[in-house]
XYZ file of C-alpha atoms in Angstrom:
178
model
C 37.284 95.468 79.173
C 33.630 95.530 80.406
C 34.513 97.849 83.104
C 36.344 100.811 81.432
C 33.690 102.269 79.503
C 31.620 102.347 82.624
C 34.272 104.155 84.719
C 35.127 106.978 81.999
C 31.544 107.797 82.124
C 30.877 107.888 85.497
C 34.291 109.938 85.710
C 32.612 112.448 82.733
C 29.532 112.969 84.122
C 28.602 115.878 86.468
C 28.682 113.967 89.287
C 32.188 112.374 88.571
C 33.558 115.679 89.887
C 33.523 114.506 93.628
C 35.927 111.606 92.352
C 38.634 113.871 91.322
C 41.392 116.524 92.093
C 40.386 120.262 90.836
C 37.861 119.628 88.659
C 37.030 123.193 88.484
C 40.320 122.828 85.970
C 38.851 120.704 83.640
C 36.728 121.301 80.709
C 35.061 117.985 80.052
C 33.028 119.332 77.167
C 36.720 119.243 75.260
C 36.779 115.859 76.386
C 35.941 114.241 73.058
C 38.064 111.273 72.658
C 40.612 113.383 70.206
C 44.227 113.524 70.202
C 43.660 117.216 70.305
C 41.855 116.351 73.923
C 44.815 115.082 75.233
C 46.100 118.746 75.750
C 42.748 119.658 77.588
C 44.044 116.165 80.354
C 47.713 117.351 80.209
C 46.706 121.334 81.213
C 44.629 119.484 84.200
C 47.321 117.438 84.900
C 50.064 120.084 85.114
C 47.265 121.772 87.661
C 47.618 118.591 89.908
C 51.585 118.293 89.709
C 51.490 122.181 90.439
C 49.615 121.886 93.511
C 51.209 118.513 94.359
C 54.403 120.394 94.537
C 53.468 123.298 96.203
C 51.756 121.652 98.864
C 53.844 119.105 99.997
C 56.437 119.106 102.434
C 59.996 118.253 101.295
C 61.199 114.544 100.324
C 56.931 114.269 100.479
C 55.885 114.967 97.252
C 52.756 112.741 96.132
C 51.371 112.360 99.443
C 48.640 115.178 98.926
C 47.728 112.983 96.149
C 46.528 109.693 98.001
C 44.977 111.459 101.172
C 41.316 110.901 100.247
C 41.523 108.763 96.857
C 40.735 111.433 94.466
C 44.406 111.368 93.630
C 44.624 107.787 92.388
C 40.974 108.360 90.767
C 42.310 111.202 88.776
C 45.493 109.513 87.653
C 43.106 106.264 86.726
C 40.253 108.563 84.975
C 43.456 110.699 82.310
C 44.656 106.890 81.864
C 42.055 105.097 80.769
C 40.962 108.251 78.938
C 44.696 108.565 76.976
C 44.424 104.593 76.610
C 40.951 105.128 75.019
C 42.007 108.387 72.600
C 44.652 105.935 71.308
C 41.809 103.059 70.649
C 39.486 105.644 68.891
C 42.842 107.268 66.462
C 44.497 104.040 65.640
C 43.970 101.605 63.043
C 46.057 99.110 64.878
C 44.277 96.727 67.303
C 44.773 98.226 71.137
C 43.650 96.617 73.514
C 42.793 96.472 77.275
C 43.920 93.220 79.478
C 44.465 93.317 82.981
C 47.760 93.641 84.493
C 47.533 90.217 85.947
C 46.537 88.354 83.171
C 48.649 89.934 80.607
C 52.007 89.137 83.233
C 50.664 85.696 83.564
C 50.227 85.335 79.926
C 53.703 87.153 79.260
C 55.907 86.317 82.085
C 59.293 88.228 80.639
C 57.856 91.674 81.028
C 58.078 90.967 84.935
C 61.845 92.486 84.031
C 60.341 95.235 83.793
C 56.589 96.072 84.677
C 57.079 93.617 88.446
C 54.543 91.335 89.617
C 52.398 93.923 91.325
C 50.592 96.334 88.876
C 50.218 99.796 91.440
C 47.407 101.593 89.379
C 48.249 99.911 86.405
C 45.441 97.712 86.958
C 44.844 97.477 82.626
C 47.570 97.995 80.471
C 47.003 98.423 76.607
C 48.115 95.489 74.436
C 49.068 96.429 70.607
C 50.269 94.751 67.418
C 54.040 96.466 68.400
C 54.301 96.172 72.018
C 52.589 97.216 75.207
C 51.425 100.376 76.751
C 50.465 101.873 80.150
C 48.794 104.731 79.756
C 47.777 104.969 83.429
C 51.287 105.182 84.210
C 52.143 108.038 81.843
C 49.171 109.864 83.884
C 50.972 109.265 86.960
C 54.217 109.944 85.840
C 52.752 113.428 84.627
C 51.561 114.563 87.820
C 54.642 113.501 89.438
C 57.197 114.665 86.825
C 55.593 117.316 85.535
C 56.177 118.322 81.748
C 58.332 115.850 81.138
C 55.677 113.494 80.753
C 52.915 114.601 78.130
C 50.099 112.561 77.514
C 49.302 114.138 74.048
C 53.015 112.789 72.787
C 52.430 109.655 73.754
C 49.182 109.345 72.598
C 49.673 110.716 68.717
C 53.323 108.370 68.993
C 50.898 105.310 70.186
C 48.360 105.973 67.499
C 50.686 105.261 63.865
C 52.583 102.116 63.364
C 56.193 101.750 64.263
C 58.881 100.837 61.517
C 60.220 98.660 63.715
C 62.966 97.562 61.259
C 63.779 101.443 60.745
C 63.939 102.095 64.233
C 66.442 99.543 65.748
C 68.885 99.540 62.885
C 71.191 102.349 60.919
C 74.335 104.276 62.444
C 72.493 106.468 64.595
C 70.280 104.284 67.130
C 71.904 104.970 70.085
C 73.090 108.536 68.950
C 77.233 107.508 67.795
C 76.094 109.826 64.683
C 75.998 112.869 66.807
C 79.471 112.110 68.598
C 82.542 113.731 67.491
């Protein structure tokens, strides 16, 4: 999409700093578009969910994070940054559509994605499925380390057996019952 590649650079340059939460936490000169770089976005993004946490009052968590839009700007920035790492490592074909179009286009995911995209604004399209990578940002600084963008990216990156994965005794775990 025309206006991704414009965003992550404004986001890496110096003066993209202003646009984001604790910046002073992240090393952009890591920030090379390697899986490996994905750890450098998760450390910054366990910094956000820390002070997230710590700051808010209770039942408020996340509210910190949309007071002056560097919040949402640093969820979108480690989103279309993940969604990008997975372009650059994969030999499959990712990628970006809009939400809109790609529910208009694909009307059953509704079940699950809704009609109204939040900050999933793009979502990454794939020759196995669909991602959101700016979703798995969010759900990192909200969750915290159960959410790890550097999983999800190297998972993303290699092809699915898909045949593999949804048959054989143990693909809902009966293997492991006793």
């Amino acid at each position: 999409m025309a206006g991704i590649q414009p965003a992550l650079d404004e986001f890496l340059s110096p003066a993209g700093n202003s646009l984001i939460l604790l910046p002073n936490r992240l090393d952009k000169s890591k920030l090379d578009f390697s899986l490996e770089s994905l750890d450098e976005m998760d450390a910054w993004l366990r910094d956000i969910h820390t002070i997230n946490r710590l700051q808010a009052e209770e039942g408020k968590a996340g509210e910190s994070l949309i007071s002056d839009g560097r919040g949402d700007n640093s969820v979108m920035f480690a989103g279309l940054y993940l969604g990008e790492v997975i372009r650059a490592n994969s030999d499959m074909d990712w990628r970006w559509e809009r939400f809109d179009r790609f529910i208009s286009d694909n009307p059953y995911f509704t079940e699950h994605y809704g009609y109204e995209p939040g900050l999933d604004s793009f979502v990454l399209v794939g020759p196995q499925g669909v991602a959101t990578p700016i979703n798995t940002a969010l759900k990192r600084v909200l969750f915290g380390q159960e959410e790890n963008l550097h999983f999800i990216g190297s998972f993303l990156v290699s092809p699915v057996d898909l045949e593999a994965a949804t048959s054989g005794y143990d693909f809902y775990g009966l293997d492991r019952i006793r």
